[in-house]
Amino acid sequence: MAILNVEHIRKSFGDTEVLKDISFSLEQGQVVSIIGSSGSGKTTLLRCINLLERPTAGRVSVKGDVIFDAQDPATQRERDLRKKRLHFGFVFQSFNLFPQYTAKGNVMLARQLLAKEQPDYKARRKEILQEIEAQAETLLTQIGLGDRMDNYPHQLSGGQQQRVAIARALALQPDILCFDEPTSALDPELTGEVLRVMRELAEQKTTMIIVTHEMAFARDVANHVIFMDEGMICEEGTPDQVFHHPKQERTKQFLSRYTQG
């Protein structure tokens, strides 16, 4: 069974239809790269999948459970959305770190807030916080920031901040890790360190959806590639199929621009 099913998703902003009947599935441990020109709907699709945006039509299921159905108001209750979003870790284009917290504090924050809702929090507060801190330290060490845990965001490079953002997304142990152009705000010399962490996550069979303009990364790391244009999936398949044997003329034109660049 697929860990994620996206069925006939549409999204409109006013009279503008941004997503047009999008369907695909994601298997456990699979890495899907979504590529396409700016404005093709890639980011909107990602935000609809994890319900940061509500689809106008369609259905999203995780592990066989419907978490959103545009025709079923019971799946759209505001009070349930936060819990549903916990299925997803989200790494944004901009790092979105809280400047008043250290790297470790940023990674710990979401789990600390959720822990306060546990029935046994008051009785086990010290133990729970120690567990959360230990996990944050482990994650930061794994991404190569073990010596930067107590630094604040302004004391970190852009690449380091984005790696903290990845650790923060991993802290809640999501079913699916989503990346929205994670290197677009970085200088070229810092891009490699973030892609290296993502490559290691792929090797560890972390389930990921990656919106990216890094064509070489999408080709070499993904199991499945989706090419979007004008709010539609124009072509999808293995990296070899999409990058080396594209069937659609629009795919060929898009890829040729990157080859020429």
mmCIF file of C-alpha atoms in Angstrom:
data_model
loop_
_atom_site.group_PDB
_atom_site.id
_atom_site.type_symbol
_atom_site.label_atom_id
_atom_site.label_comp_id
_atom_site.label_asym_id
_atom_site.label_seq_id
_atom_site.Cartn_x
_atom_site.Cartn_y
_atom_site.Cartn_z
ATOM 1 C CA MET A 1 0.000 0.000 0.000
ATOM 2 C CA ALA A 2 1.239 3.496 -0.874
ATOM 3 C CA ILE A 3 2.104 5.719 2.069
ATOM 4 C CA LEU A 4 0.605 8.706 0.222
ATOM 5 C CA ASN A 5 -2.160 8.928 -2.346
ATOM 6 C CA VAL A 6 -2.978 12.221 -4.033
ATOM 7 C CA GLU A 7 -6.187 11.948 -6.047
ATOM 8 C CA HIS A 8 -7.526 14.496 -8.534
ATOM 9 C CA ILE A 9 -6.268 17.543 -6.650
ATOM 10 C CA ARG A 10 -7.340 20.909 -7.957
ATOM 11 C CA LYS A 11 -6.587 24.307 -6.471
ATOM 12 C CA SER A 12 -7.936 27.672 -7.512
ATOM 13 C CA PHE A 13 -7.206 31.135 -6.222
ATOM 14 C CA GLY A 14 -10.210 33.157 -7.261
ATOM 15 C CA ASP A 15 -10.750 32.542 -10.951
ATOM 16 C CA THR A 16 -7.211 31.255 -11.464
ATOM 17 C CA GLU A 17 -6.854 27.475 -11.494
ATOM 18 C CA VAL A 18 -3.323 26.709 -10.310
ATOM 19 C CA LEU A 19 -3.567 22.910 -10.034
ATOM 20 C CA LYS A 20 -5.521 20.891 -12.591
ATOM 21 C CA ASP A 21 -6.440 17.315 -11.673
ATOM 22 C CA ILE A 22 -3.197 16.149 -10.043
ATOM 23 C CA SER A 23 -2.887 12.482 -9.046
ATOM 24 C CA PHE A 24 0.122 10.442 -7.933
ATOM 25 C CA SER A 25 1.201 8.054 -5.180
ATOM 26 C CA LEU A 26 4.285 7.663 -3.020
ATOM 27 C CA GLU A 27 5.696 4.446 -1.588
ATOM 28 C CA GLN A 28 7.482 4.023 1.726
ATOM 29 C CA GLY A 29 11.168 4.919 1.347
ATOM 30 C CA GLN A 30 10.656 6.498 -2.065
ATOM 31 C CA VAL A 31 12.081 9.860 -3.123
ATOM 32 C CA VAL A 32 9.943 11.828 -5.565
ATOM 33 C CA SER A 33 11.371 14.938 -7.220
ATOM 34 C CA ILE A 34 8.938 17.450 -8.674
ATOM 35 C CA ILE A 35 10.462 19.627 -11.379
ATOM 36 C CA GLY A 36 9.113 22.328 -13.675
ATOM 37 C CA SER A 37 9.315 26.006 -14.484
ATOM 38 C CA SER A 38 8.540 28.681 -11.921
ATOM 39 C CA GLY A 39 4.782 29.145 -11.751
ATOM 40 C CA SER A 40 3.989 25.579 -12.828
ATOM 41 C CA GLY A 41 2.253 24.815 -9.501
ATOM 42 C CA LYS A 42 4.964 22.784 -7.761
ATOM 43 C CA THR A 43 4.946 24.649 -4.454
ATOM 44 C CA THR A 44 1.162 24.933 -4.396
ATOM 45 C CA LEU A 45 0.931 21.171 -4.847
ATOM 46 C CA LEU A 46 3.302 20.578 -1.950
ATOM 47 C CA ARG A 47 1.322 22.948 0.272
ATOM 48 C CA CYS A 48 -1.942 21.242 -0.672
ATOM 49 C CA ILE A 49 -0.535 17.822 0.142
ATOM 50 C CA ASN A 50 0.311 18.800 3.719
ATOM 51 C CA LEU A 51 -2.785 21.025 4.016
ATOM 52 C CA LEU A 52 -1.036 24.364 4.382
ATOM 53 C CA GLU A 53 -3.406 25.141 1.519
ATOM 54 C CA ARG A 54 -6.811 23.500 1.240
ATOM 55 C CA PRO A 55 -7.387 21.898 -2.166
ATOM 56 C CA THR A 56 -10.420 23.113 -4.062
ATOM 57 C CA ALA A 57 -11.151 19.539 -5.140
ATOM 58 C CA GLY A 58 -9.680 16.090 -4.649
ATOM 59 C CA ARG A 59 -8.502 13.835 -1.859
ATOM 60 C CA VAL A 60 -5.297 13.171 0.088
ATOM 61 C CA SER A 61 -4.681 9.915 1.967
ATOM 62 C CA VAL A 62 -1.785 8.893 4.227
ATOM 63 C CA LYS A 63 -1.292 5.211 5.123
ATOM 64 C CA GLY A 64 -4.724 4.453 3.751
ATOM 65 C CA ASP A 65 -6.502 7.061 5.891
ATOM 66 C CA VAL A 66 -8.192 9.976 4.159
ATOM 67 C CA ILE A 67 -6.864 13.174 5.734
ATOM 68 C CA PHE A 68 -8.610 15.513 3.296
ATOM 69 C CA ASP A 69 -11.561 15.134 0.973
ATOM 70 C CA ALA A 70 -12.940 18.285 -0.626
ATOM 71 C CA GLN A 71 -16.387 16.676 -0.693
ATOM 72 C CA ASP A 72 -16.348 15.651 2.977
ATOM 73 C CA PRO A 73 -16.530 18.544 5.483
ATOM 74 C CA ALA A 74 -15.683 16.145 8.307
ATOM 75 C CA THR A 75 -12.121 15.901 6.948
ATOM 76 C CA GLN A 76 -11.705 19.675 6.879
ATOM 77 C CA ARG A 77 -12.217 20.625 10.520
ATOM 78 C CA GLU A 78 -9.711 23.253 11.570
ATOM 79 C CA ARG A 79 -9.083 21.619 14.941
ATOM 80 C CA ASP A 80 -7.851 18.448 13.220
ATOM 81 C CA LEU A 81 -5.489 20.071 10.731
ATOM 82 C CA ARG A 82 -2.487 20.421 13.034
ATOM 83 C CA LYS A 83 -2.559 16.728 13.911
ATOM 84 C CA LYS A 84 -2.849 15.802 10.240
ATOM 85 C CA ARG A 85 0.130 17.976 9.345
ATOM 86 C CA LEU A 86 2.268 15.917 11.722
ATOM 87 C CA HIS A 87 2.373 13.276 8.983
ATOM 88 C CA PHE A 88 4.627 15.694 7.116
ATOM 89 C CA GLY A 89 7.882 17.420 7.881
ATOM 90 C CA PHE A 90 8.246 20.594 5.827
ATOM 91 C CA VAL A 91 11.471 22.358 4.862
ATOM 92 C CA PHE A 92 10.775 25.771 3.347
ATOM 93 C CA GLN A 93 12.730 27.845 0.820
ATOM 94 C CA SER A 94 13.578 30.348 3.537
ATOM 95 C CA PHE A 95 14.854 28.817 6.731
ATOM 96 C CA ASN A 96 12.065 30.125 9.025
ATOM 97 C CA LEU A 97 14.129 29.646 12.170
ATOM 98 C CA PHE A 98 13.163 31.511 15.320
ATOM 99 C CA PRO A 99 15.948 34.060 15.931
ATOM 100 C CA GLN A 100 15.508 34.001 19.713
ATOM 101 C CA TYR A 101 16.308 30.271 19.938
ATOM 102 C CA THR A 102 19.603 28.462 19.438
ATOM 103 C CA ALA A 103 19.974 25.765 16.816
ATOM 104 C CA LYS A 104 19.123 23.164 19.443
ATOM 105 C CA GLY A 105 16.226 25.245 20.733
ATOM 106 C CA ASN A 106 14.743 25.487 17.235
ATOM 107 C CA VAL A 107 14.934 21.717 16.790
ATOM 108 C CA MET A 108 13.394 21.069 20.215
ATOM 109 C CA LEU A 109 10.578 23.611 20.065
ATOM 110 C CA ALA A 110 7.821 21.707 18.248
ATOM 111 C CA ARG A 111 8.261 18.590 20.368
ATOM 112 C CA GLN A 112 8.272 20.675 23.541
ATOM 113 C CA LEU A 113 4.962 22.284 22.592
ATOM 114 C CA LEU A 114 3.387 18.932 21.776
ATOM 115 C CA ALA A 115 4.752 17.350 24.949
ATOM 116 C CA LYS A 116 2.806 19.836 27.075
ATOM 117 C CA GLU A 117 -0.395 18.268 25.767
ATOM 118 C CA GLN A 118 0.554 14.811 27.066
ATOM 119 C CA PRO A 119 -1.495 13.702 30.101
ATOM 120 C CA ASP A 120 1.664 12.723 31.979
ATOM 121 C CA TYR A 121 3.666 15.847 31.114
ATOM 122 C CA LYS A 122 3.657 17.379 34.595
ATOM 123 C CA ALA A 123 4.634 14.114 36.250
ATOM 124 C CA ARG A 124 7.385 13.314 33.729
ATOM 125 C CA ARG A 125 8.389 16.818 32.671
ATOM 126 C CA LYS A 126 12.103 16.513 33.423
ATOM 127 C CA GLU A 127 12.405 13.097 31.781
ATOM 128 C CA ILE A 128 10.458 14.158 28.690
ATOM 129 C CA LEU A 129 12.526 17.317 28.200
ATOM 130 C CA GLN A 130 15.744 15.342 28.567
ATOM 131 C CA GLU A 131 14.546 12.951 25.862
ATOM 132 C CA ILE A 132 13.690 15.855 23.555
ATOM 133 C CA GLU A 133 17.051 17.514 24.133
ATOM 134 C CA ALA A 134 18.940 14.263 23.517
ATOM 135 C CA GLN A 135 17.089 13.743 20.240
ATOM 136 C CA ALA A 136 17.864 17.303 19.097
ATOM 137 C CA GLU A 137 21.550 16.819 19.874
ATOM 138 C CA THR A 138 21.598 13.532 17.956
ATOM 139 C CA LEU A 139 19.934 15.070 14.900
ATOM 140 C CA LEU A 140 22.237 18.083 14.852
ATOM 141 C CA THR A 141 25.264 15.825 15.156
ATOM 142 C CA GLN A 142 24.010 13.679 12.273
ATOM 143 C CA ILE A 143 23.773 16.695 9.967
ATOM 144 C CA GLY A 144 27.230 17.921 10.936
ATOM 145 C CA LEU A 145 26.282 20.679 13.370
ATOM 146 C CA GLY A 146 27.229 19.033 16.632
ATOM 147 C CA ASP A 147 29.582 21.918 17.385
ATOM 148 C CA ARG A 148 26.974 24.577 16.548
ATOM 149 C CA MET A 149 24.081 23.521 18.794
ATOM 150 C CA ASP A 150 24.269 26.618 20.973
ATOM 151 C CA ASN A 151 24.619 29.083 18.103
ATOM 152 C CA TYR A 152 21.762 31.394 17.212
ATOM 153 C CA PRO A 153 20.551 31.639 13.599
ATOM 154 C CA HIS A 154 22.431 34.905 12.967
ATOM 155 C CA GLN A 155 25.636 33.100 13.923
ATOM 156 C CA LEU A 156 25.099 30.417 11.265
ATOM 157 C CA SER A 157 25.602 30.450 7.510
ATOM 158 C CA GLY A 158 22.611 29.988 5.223
ATOM 159 C CA GLY A 159 23.562 26.367 4.601
ATOM 160 C CA GLN A 160 23.856 25.712 8.315
ATOM 161 C CA GLN A 161 20.484 27.343 8.974
ATOM 162 C CA GLN A 162 18.843 25.168 6.338
ATOM 163 C CA ARG A 163 20.401 22.082 7.892
ATOM 164 C CA VAL A 164 18.918 23.121 11.240
ATOM 165 C CA ALA A 165 15.562 23.433 9.467
ATOM 166 C CA ILE A 166 15.963 19.869 8.175
ATOM 167 C CA ALA A 167 16.748 18.610 11.682
ATOM 168 C CA ARG A 168 13.694 20.451 12.990
ATOM 169 C CA ALA A 169 11.492 18.767 10.383
ATOM 170 C CA LEU A 170 12.920 15.366 11.308
ATOM 171 C CA ALA A 171 12.389 15.870 15.037
ATOM 172 C CA LEU A 172 8.703 14.999 14.864
ATOM 173 C CA GLN A 173 9.505 11.779 12.990
ATOM 174 C CA PRO A 174 7.126 12.494 10.108
ATOM 175 C CA ASP A 175 5.941 9.852 7.679
ATOM 176 C CA ILE A 176 6.944 12.049 4.736
ATOM 177 C CA LEU A 177 9.572 14.778 4.523
ATOM 178 C CA CYS A 178 8.716 17.606 2.122
ATOM 179 C CA PHE A 179 11.240 20.040 0.661
ATOM 180 C CA ASP A 180 10.211 23.213 -1.158
ATOM 181 C CA GLU A 181 13.209 24.454 -3.165
ATOM 182 C CA PRO A 182 15.496 24.005 -0.133
ATOM 183 C CA THR A 183 18.556 25.489 -1.845
ATOM 184 C CA SER A 184 16.955 28.431 -3.654
ATOM 185 C CA ALA A 185 17.905 30.932 -0.925
ATOM 186 C CA LEU A 186 21.509 29.723 -0.752
ATOM 187 C CA ASP A 187 24.663 30.865 -2.464
ATOM 188 C CA PRO A 188 26.058 28.205 -4.815
ATOM 189 C CA GLU A 189 28.925 27.353 -2.487
ATOM 190 C CA LEU A 190 26.456 26.535 0.328
ATOM 191 C CA THR A 191 24.059 24.477 -1.789
ATOM 192 C CA GLY A 192 26.254 21.378 -1.727
ATOM 193 C CA GLU A 193 26.178 20.960 2.045
ATOM 194 C CA VAL A 194 22.373 20.909 2.103
ATOM 195 C CA LEU A 195 22.109 18.547 -0.862
ATOM 196 C CA ARG A 196 24.638 16.267 0.837
ATOM 197 C CA VAL A 197 22.366 15.932 3.894
ATOM 198 C CA MET A 198 19.374 15.251 1.644
ATOM 199 C CA ARG A 199 21.340 12.639 -0.277
ATOM 200 C CA GLU A 200 22.209 10.893 3.000
ATOM 201 C CA LEU A 201 18.532 10.917 3.995
ATOM 202 C CA ALA A 202 17.662 9.306 0.659
ATOM 203 C CA GLU A 203 20.286 6.624 1.261
ATOM 204 C CA GLN A 204 18.625 5.967 4.626
ATOM 205 C CA LYS A 205 15.326 5.358 2.795
ATOM 206 C CA THR A 206 13.647 8.459 4.174
ATOM 207 C CA THR A 207 10.369 9.023 2.333
ATOM 208 C CA MET A 208 10.639 12.409 0.632
ATOM 209 C CA ILE A 209 8.937 14.747 -1.815
ATOM 210 C CA ILE A 210 11.363 17.329 -3.176
ATOM 211 C CA VAL A 211 10.408 20.364 -5.246
ATOM 212 C CA THR A 212 13.665 21.433 -6.825
ATOM 213 C CA HIS A 213 15.469 23.151 -9.670
ATOM 214 C CA GLU A 214 18.587 21.096 -8.940
ATOM 215 C CA MET A 215 18.316 18.865 -11.992
ATOM 216 C CA ALA A 216 21.409 16.769 -11.305
ATOM 217 C CA PHE A 217 20.214 16.076 -7.782
ATOM 218 C CA ALA A 218 16.720 15.134 -8.998
ATOM 219 C CA ARG A 219 18.207 12.838 -11.617
ATOM 220 C CA ASP A 220 20.716 11.115 -9.344
ATOM 221 C CA VAL A 221 18.790 10.807 -6.051
ATOM 222 C CA ALA A 222 15.089 10.425 -6.871
ATOM 223 C CA ASN A 223 13.351 7.123 -7.539
ATOM 224 C CA HIS A 224 10.549 8.901 -9.360
ATOM 225 C CA VAL A 225 10.404 12.249 -11.163
ATOM 226 C CA ILE A 226 7.302 14.337 -11.866
ATOM 227 C CA PHE A 227 7.463 17.136 -14.423
ATOM 228 C CA MET A 228 4.784 19.800 -14.005
ATOM 229 C CA ASP A 229 3.746 22.503 -16.431
ATOM 230 C CA GLU A 230 0.816 24.927 -16.216
ATOM 231 C CA GLY A 231 -0.635 23.209 -13.159
ATOM 232 C CA MET A 232 -0.613 19.709 -14.631
ATOM 233 C CA ILE A 233 1.586 16.634 -14.488
ATOM 234 C CA CYS A 234 2.897 16.475 -18.035
ATOM 235 C CA GLU A 235 5.215 13.521 -17.561
ATOM 236 C CA GLU A 236 6.427 11.210 -14.809
ATOM 237 C CA GLY A 237 8.598 8.156 -14.501
ATOM 238 C CA THR A 238 12.022 7.013 -13.395
ATOM 239 C CA PRO A 239 14.848 9.562 -13.642
ATOM 240 C CA ASP A 240 16.173 7.704 -16.682
ATOM 241 C CA GLN A 241 12.793 7.853 -18.414
ATOM 242 C CA VAL A 242 12.173 11.546 -17.729
ATOM 243 C CA PHE A 243 15.686 12.914 -18.165
ATOM 244 C CA HIS A 244 17.022 10.702 -20.940
ATOM 245 C CA HIS A 245 13.915 9.484 -22.780
ATOM 246 C CA PRO A 246 11.191 12.134 -22.327
ATOM 247 C CA LYS A 247 8.056 11.565 -24.358
ATOM 248 C CA GLN A 248 6.458 14.991 -24.153
ATOM 249 C CA GLU A 249 7.722 17.935 -26.157
ATOM 250 C CA ARG A 250 7.233 20.276 -23.199
ATOM 251 C CA THR A 251 9.481 18.066 -21.065
ATOM 252 C CA LYS A 252 12.152 18.088 -23.758
ATOM 253 C CA GLN A 253 12.010 21.881 -24.052
ATOM 254 C CA PHE A 254 12.234 22.363 -20.287
ATOM 255 C CA LEU A 255 15.185 20.004 -19.878
ATOM 256 C CA SER A 256 17.007 21.477 -22.877
ATOM 257 C CA ARG A 257 17.113 24.874 -21.174
ATOM 258 C CA TYR A 258 18.978 23.348 -18.227
ATOM 259 C CA THR A 259 21.267 21.339 -20.493
ATOM 260 C CA GLN A 260 22.179 24.466 -22.419
ATOM 261 C CA GLY A 261 22.730 26.368 -19.140
#
